[in-house]
Tab-separated table of C-alpha atoms in Angstrom:
chain	number	residue	atom	x	y	z
A	14	UNK	CA	-7.282	-15.464	10.228
A	15	UNK	CA	-7.252	-12.753	7.631
A	16	UNK	CA	-7.869	-13.262	3.940
A	17	UNK	CA	-8.614	-10.979	1.016
A	18	UNK	CA	-9.631	-12.234	-2.417
A	19	UNK	CA	-9.927	-10.325	-5.644
A	20	UNK	CA	-9.694	-11.407	-9.290
A	21	UNK	CA	-6.202	-11.516	-10.714
A	22	UNK	CA	-6.932	-9.950	-14.078
A	23	UNK	CA	-9.775	-8.161	-15.851
A	24	UNK	CA	-10.188	-6.692	-19.294
A	25	UNK	CA	-12.589	-3.958	-20.362
A	26	UNK	CA	-13.221	-1.604	-23.243
A	27	UNK	CA	-12.647	2.123	-23.280
A	28	UNK	CA	-15.826	3.993	-22.345
A	29	UNK	CA	-17.371	0.991	-20.612
A	30	UNK	CA	-18.026	0.267	-16.928
A	31	UNK	CA	-16.107	-2.325	-14.929
A	32	UNK	CA	-16.682	-3.698	-11.440
A	33	UNK	CA	-13.804	-5.148	-9.434
A	34	UNK	CA	-14.893	-7.315	-6.522
A	35	UNK	CA	-13.147	-7.930	-3.233
A	36	UNK	CA	-14.130	-10.349	-0.492
A	37	UNK	CA	-12.483	-10.391	2.880
A	38	UNK	CA	-12.385	-12.243	6.170
A	39	UNK	CA	-11.213	-10.439	9.274
A	40	UNK	CA	-11.944	-10.695	12.970
A	41	UNK	CA	-11.996	-6.975	13.649
A	42	UNK	CA	-13.021	-5.043	10.550
A	43	UNK	CA	-12.095	-1.385	10.759
A	44	UNK	CA	-12.322	-0.028	7.226
A	45	UNK	CA	-11.667	-1.016	3.620
A	46	UNK	CA	-9.489	0.862	1.167
A	47	UNK	CA	-9.030	0.789	-2.586
A	48	UNK	CA	-5.750	1.882	-4.136
A	49	UNK	CA	-4.635	2.220	-7.753
A	50	UNK	CA	-1.116	1.310	-8.767
A	51	UNK	CA	0.399	1.897	-12.189
A	52	UNK	CA	3.343	-0.255	-13.191
A	53	UNK	CA	6.565	0.923	-11.584
A	54	UNK	CA	4.826	3.471	-9.395
A	55	UNK	CA	3.603	3.611	-5.808
A	56	UNK	CA	-0.079	3.070	-4.966
A	57	UNK	CA	-2.428	6.040	-4.836
A	58	UNK	CA	-5.475	6.215	-2.580
A	59	UNK	CA	-8.859	5.901	-4.292
A	60	UNK	CA	-11.522	5.304	-1.670
A	61	UNK	CA	-12.370	4.341	1.879
A	62	UNK	CA	-15.461	2.559	3.231
A	63	UNK	CA	-16.177	1.799	6.849
A	64	UNK	CA	-19.994	1.800	6.800
A	65	UNK	CA	-22.266	-0.152	4.477
A	66	UNK	CA	-23.219	1.514	1.251
A	67	UNK	CA	-21.856	3.275	-1.767
A	68	UNK	CA	-19.242	6.012	-1.790
A	69	UNK	CA	-19.045	7.942	-5.049
A	70	UNK	CA	-16.102	10.021	-6.167
A	71	UNK	CA	-16.230	11.128	-9.766
A	72	UNK	CA	-15.877	8.187	-12.147
A	73	UNK	CA	-15.012	5.865	-9.282
A	74	UNK	CA	-17.413	4.413	-6.710
A	75	UNK	CA	-16.825	1.906	-3.941
A	76	UNK	CA	-19.397	-0.245	-2.196
A	77	UNK	CA	-19.224	-2.112	1.088
A	78	UNK	CA	-21.342	-4.801	2.745
A	79	UNK	CA	-19.892	-5.672	6.120
A	80	UNK	CA	-22.302	-8.537	6.738
A	81	UNK	CA	-21.172	-10.206	3.513
A	82	UNK	CA	-17.498	-9.279	3.818
A	83	UNK	CA	-17.735	-7.818	0.342
A	84	UNK	CA	-16.736	-4.700	-1.501
A	85	UNK	CA	-16.521	-3.605	-5.085
A	86	UNK	CA	-14.856	-0.788	-6.952
A	87	UNK	CA	-16.850	0.547	-9.898
A	88	UNK	CA	-15.074	2.421	-12.655
A	89	UNK	CA	-17.243	4.292	-15.153
A	90	UNK	CA	-16.410	5.802	-18.539
A	91	UNK	CA	-13.200	3.858	-18.680
A	92	UNK	CA	-10.133	5.554	-20.094
A	93	UNK	CA	-6.912	4.031	-21.320
A	94	UNK	CA	-5.095	5.577	-18.364
A	95	UNK	CA	-7.238	3.451	-16.018
A	96	UNK	CA	-5.144	0.436	-17.023
A	97	UNK	CA	-3.470	-0.370	-13.720
A	98	UNK	CA	-3.518	-2.703	-10.761
A	99	UNK	CA	-6.297	-2.122	-8.225
A	100	UNK	CA	-5.545	-3.132	-4.668
A	101	UNK	CA	-8.121	-3.888	-2.000
A	102	UNK	CA	-6.910	-3.478	1.586
A	103	UNK	CA	-8.592	-3.959	4.937
A	104	UNK	CA	-7.752	-2.565	8.340
A	105	UNK	CA	-8.192	-5.100	11.128
A	106	UNK	CA	-7.980	-3.848	14.685
A	107	UNK	CA	-7.152	-7.355	15.841
A	108	UNK	CA	-4.109	-7.549	13.580
A	109	UNK	CA	-1.659	-6.853	16.382
A	110	UNK	CA	-1.006	-3.436	14.926
A	111	UNK	CA	-4.324	-1.735	14.413
A	112	UNK	CA	-2.874	0.789	11.999
A	113	UNK	CA	-1.566	-1.620	9.378
A	114	UNK	CA	-3.483	-2.705	6.299
A	115	UNK	CA	-4.017	-6.252	5.088
A	116	UNK	CA	-3.567	-6.243	1.320
A	117	UNK	CA	-5.123	-8.275	-1.451
A	118	UNK	CA	-2.934	-9.423	-4.332
A	119	UNK	CA	-4.423	-6.825	-6.668
A	120	UNK	CA	-6.489	-6.938	-9.842
A	121	UNK	CA	-4.675	-6.047	-13.039
A	122	UNK	CA	-7.102	-4.159	-15.281
A	123	UNK	CA	-6.402	-3.774	-18.989
A	124	UNK	CA	-8.486	-1.192	-20.844
A	125	UNK	CA	-8.587	-1.783	-24.581
A	126	UNK	CA	-9.538	0.751	-27.251
B	8	UNK	CA	-1.535	17.937	1.398
B	9	UNK	CA	-0.295	14.582	2.744
B	10	UNK	CA	2.811	14.248	0.596
B	11	UNK	CA	5.404	11.571	1.273
B	12	UNK	CA	8.825	11.688	-0.338
B	13	UNK	CA	11.429	8.983	-0.693
B	14	UNK	CA	15.106	9.192	-1.493
B	15	UNK	CA	16.795	7.895	-3.522
B	16	UNK	CA	14.361	6.900	-6.263
B	17	UNK	CA	16.847	4.449	-7.738
B	18	UNK	CA	20.024	2.949	-6.369
B	19	UNK	CA	22.475	0.380	-7.630
B	20	UNK	CA	24.904	-1.119	-5.149
B	21	UNK	CA	27.376	-3.940	-5.007
B	22	UNK	CA	26.725	-7.122	-3.115
B	23	UNK	CA	27.834	-6.857	0.508
B	24	UNK	CA	27.356	-3.120	0.840
B	25	UNK	CA	24.628	-1.268	2.758
B	26	UNK	CA	22.027	1.093	1.388
B	27	UNK	CA	19.965	3.664	3.275
B	28	UNK	CA	16.532	4.770	2.052
B	29	UNK	CA	14.839	7.852	3.513
B	30	UNK	CA	11.112	8.418	3.837
B	31	UNK	CA	9.778	11.843	4.741
B	32	UNK	CA	6.299	13.193	5.372
B	33	UNK	CA	6.493	16.697	3.915
B	34	UNK	CA	3.394	18.446	5.184
B	35	UNK	CA	2.156	16.393	8.094
B	36	UNK	CA	3.503	14.587	11.116
B	37	UNK	CA	3.604	10.825	10.929
B	38	UNK	CA	3.896	8.962	14.190
B	39	UNK	CA	3.677	5.734	12.232
B	40	UNK	CA	5.270	4.849	8.920
B	41	UNK	CA	5.203	1.565	7.050
B	42	UNK	CA	7.855	-0.081	4.911
B	43	UNK	CA	6.845	-2.356	2.045
B	44	UNK	CA	8.664	-4.430	-0.523
B	45	UNK	CA	7.215	-5.319	-3.877
B	46	UNK	CA	8.595	-7.778	-6.411
B	47	UNK	CA	7.596	-7.514	-10.085
B	48	UNK	CA	3.944	-8.311	-10.735
B	49	UNK	CA	3.337	-9.111	-7.081
B	50	UNK	CA	1.397	-7.305	-4.414
B	51	UNK	CA	2.759	-5.210	-1.590
B	52	UNK	CA	4.462	-7.049	1.230
B	53	UNK	CA	4.572	-5.225	4.540
B	54	UNK	CA	8.035	-5.503	6.041
B	55	UNK	CA	7.690	-3.468	9.209
B	56	UNK	CA	5.816	-0.746	11.015
B	57	UNK	CA	7.996	2.135	12.093
B	58	UNK	CA	6.997	4.019	15.231
B	59	UNK	CA	8.491	7.395	16.091
B	60	UNK	CA	10.761	7.163	19.097
B	61	UNK	CA	10.477	3.409	19.560
B	62	UNK	CA	11.525	0.165	17.970
B	63	UNK	CA	10.007	-0.948	14.714
B	64	UNK	CA	7.602	-3.873	14.589
B	65	UNK	CA	8.713	-6.400	11.999
B	66	UNK	CA	6.469	-8.798	10.138
B	67	UNK	CA	7.097	-12.500	10.416
B	68	UNK	CA	9.971	-13.635	8.269
B	69	UNK	CA	11.614	-10.212	7.952
B	70	UNK	CA	15.113	-10.082	9.419
B	71	UNK	CA	15.353	-7.069	11.703
B	72	UNK	CA	19.155	-7.185	11.733
B	73	UNK	CA	19.254	-7.010	7.954
B	74	UNK	CA	16.601	-4.343	7.482
B	75	UNK	CA	17.361	-1.651	10.029
B	76	UNK	CA	14.630	0.890	10.610
B	77	UNK	CA	15.022	4.178	12.434
B	78	UNK	CA	12.176	6.631	13.043
B	79	UNK	CA	13.930	9.449	14.843
B	80	UNK	CA	11.451	12.229	14.163
B	81	UNK	CA	7.812	12.747	13.287
B	82	UNK	CA	8.681	13.369	9.657
B	83	UNK	CA	11.532	10.974	8.892
B	84	UNK	CA	11.988	7.224	8.852
B	85	UNK	CA	14.940	5.403	7.338
B	86	UNK	CA	15.386	1.840	6.117
B	87	UNK	CA	18.914	0.493	5.825
B	88	UNK	CA	19.458	-2.697	3.875
B	89	UNK	CA	22.635	-4.137	5.334
B	90	UNK	CA	24.988	-6.504	3.517
B	91	UNK	CA	22.793	-6.389	0.454
B	92	UNK	CA	22.546	-9.382	-1.849
B	93	UNK	CA	21.067	-9.709	-5.342
B	94	UNK	CA	17.915	-11.283	-3.897
B	95	UNK	CA	17.301	-8.005	-2.028
B	96	UNK	CA	16.782	-6.271	-5.367
B	97	UNK	CA	13.222	-4.999	-5.242
B	98	UNK	CA	10.940	-1.973	-5.153
B	99	UNK	CA	10.850	-0.550	-1.622
B	100	UNK	CA	7.959	1.736	-0.749
B	101	UNK	CA	7.178	3.628	2.428
B	102	UNK	CA	3.854	5.011	3.539
B	103	UNK	CA	2.552	7.115	6.384
B	104	UNK	CA	-0.767	7.596	8.121
B	105	UNK	CA	-2.303	11.014	7.955
B	106	UNK	CA	-3.959	10.861	11.355
B	107	UNK	CA	-5.523	14.288	11.008
B	108	UNK	CA	-7.651	13.066	8.123
B	109	UNK	CA	-9.665	10.928	10.513
B	110	UNK	CA	-9.512	8.113	7.995
B	111	UNK	CA	-5.966	7.009	8.689
B	112	UNK	CA	-5.433	6.435	5.006
B	113	UNK	CA	-1.911	5.614	4.048
B	114	UNK	CA	-0.084	7.927	1.683
B	115	UNK	CA	2.737	6.338	-0.216
B	116	UNK	CA	6.115	7.636	-1.177
B	117	UNK	CA	7.159	7.213	-4.826
B	118	UNK	CA	9.269	4.172	-4.039
B	119	UNK	CA	12.938	3.237	-4.317
B	120	UNK	CA	14.104	0.717	-6.854
B	121	UNK	CA	17.104	-1.138	-5.456
B	122	UNK	CA	19.355	-3.197	-7.692
B	123	UNK	CA	22.124	-5.219	-6.081
B	124	UNK	CA	24.833	-6.406	-8.462
């Protein structure tokens, strides 16, 4: 079956670095996505990994290890506006519909001053 | 690029009535759109995959006769909540693949908050 796990809540301090982990189990891995969602708003795309390694985009980086079924999102120089829910999602080409994403429950990050 | 709009952003309706929500891809063609529902402090729940020119594919447990989906063109999909009840009150969000990006990332509309009284 398909399963995605990520921590429910995390807290960090402004200016610090935080790492949000995501582990997944799929039969036909075809890419992993990270989205950010502020309360009451729709998700916005952050990053995409399909090959092993680190993808860096400004203050945000995402890492993938396909052999371990593991990814993390790294947020540097945290700002108050980074307080949001971070959603890990996996595309599985065996999911019956190879375009849909399998979503984790999200990690609620609180950035404190 | 890759902008998705949704209308209305908020709607209040009476129990038993129907509500139509529109999802449009503004600057790209979307052969596939997705409809999600999200309850407060919960994650996204995929309701159905909407395919242009064909029937939608519903997820298990989603009533296709209650949540009518029409994807008549490459830029427009609609979700109609029929005979709405208070338990249908939720945040409904659509998304679309941008196939030209090569990544098939999903771009989300801003969402529609439905309140059924």
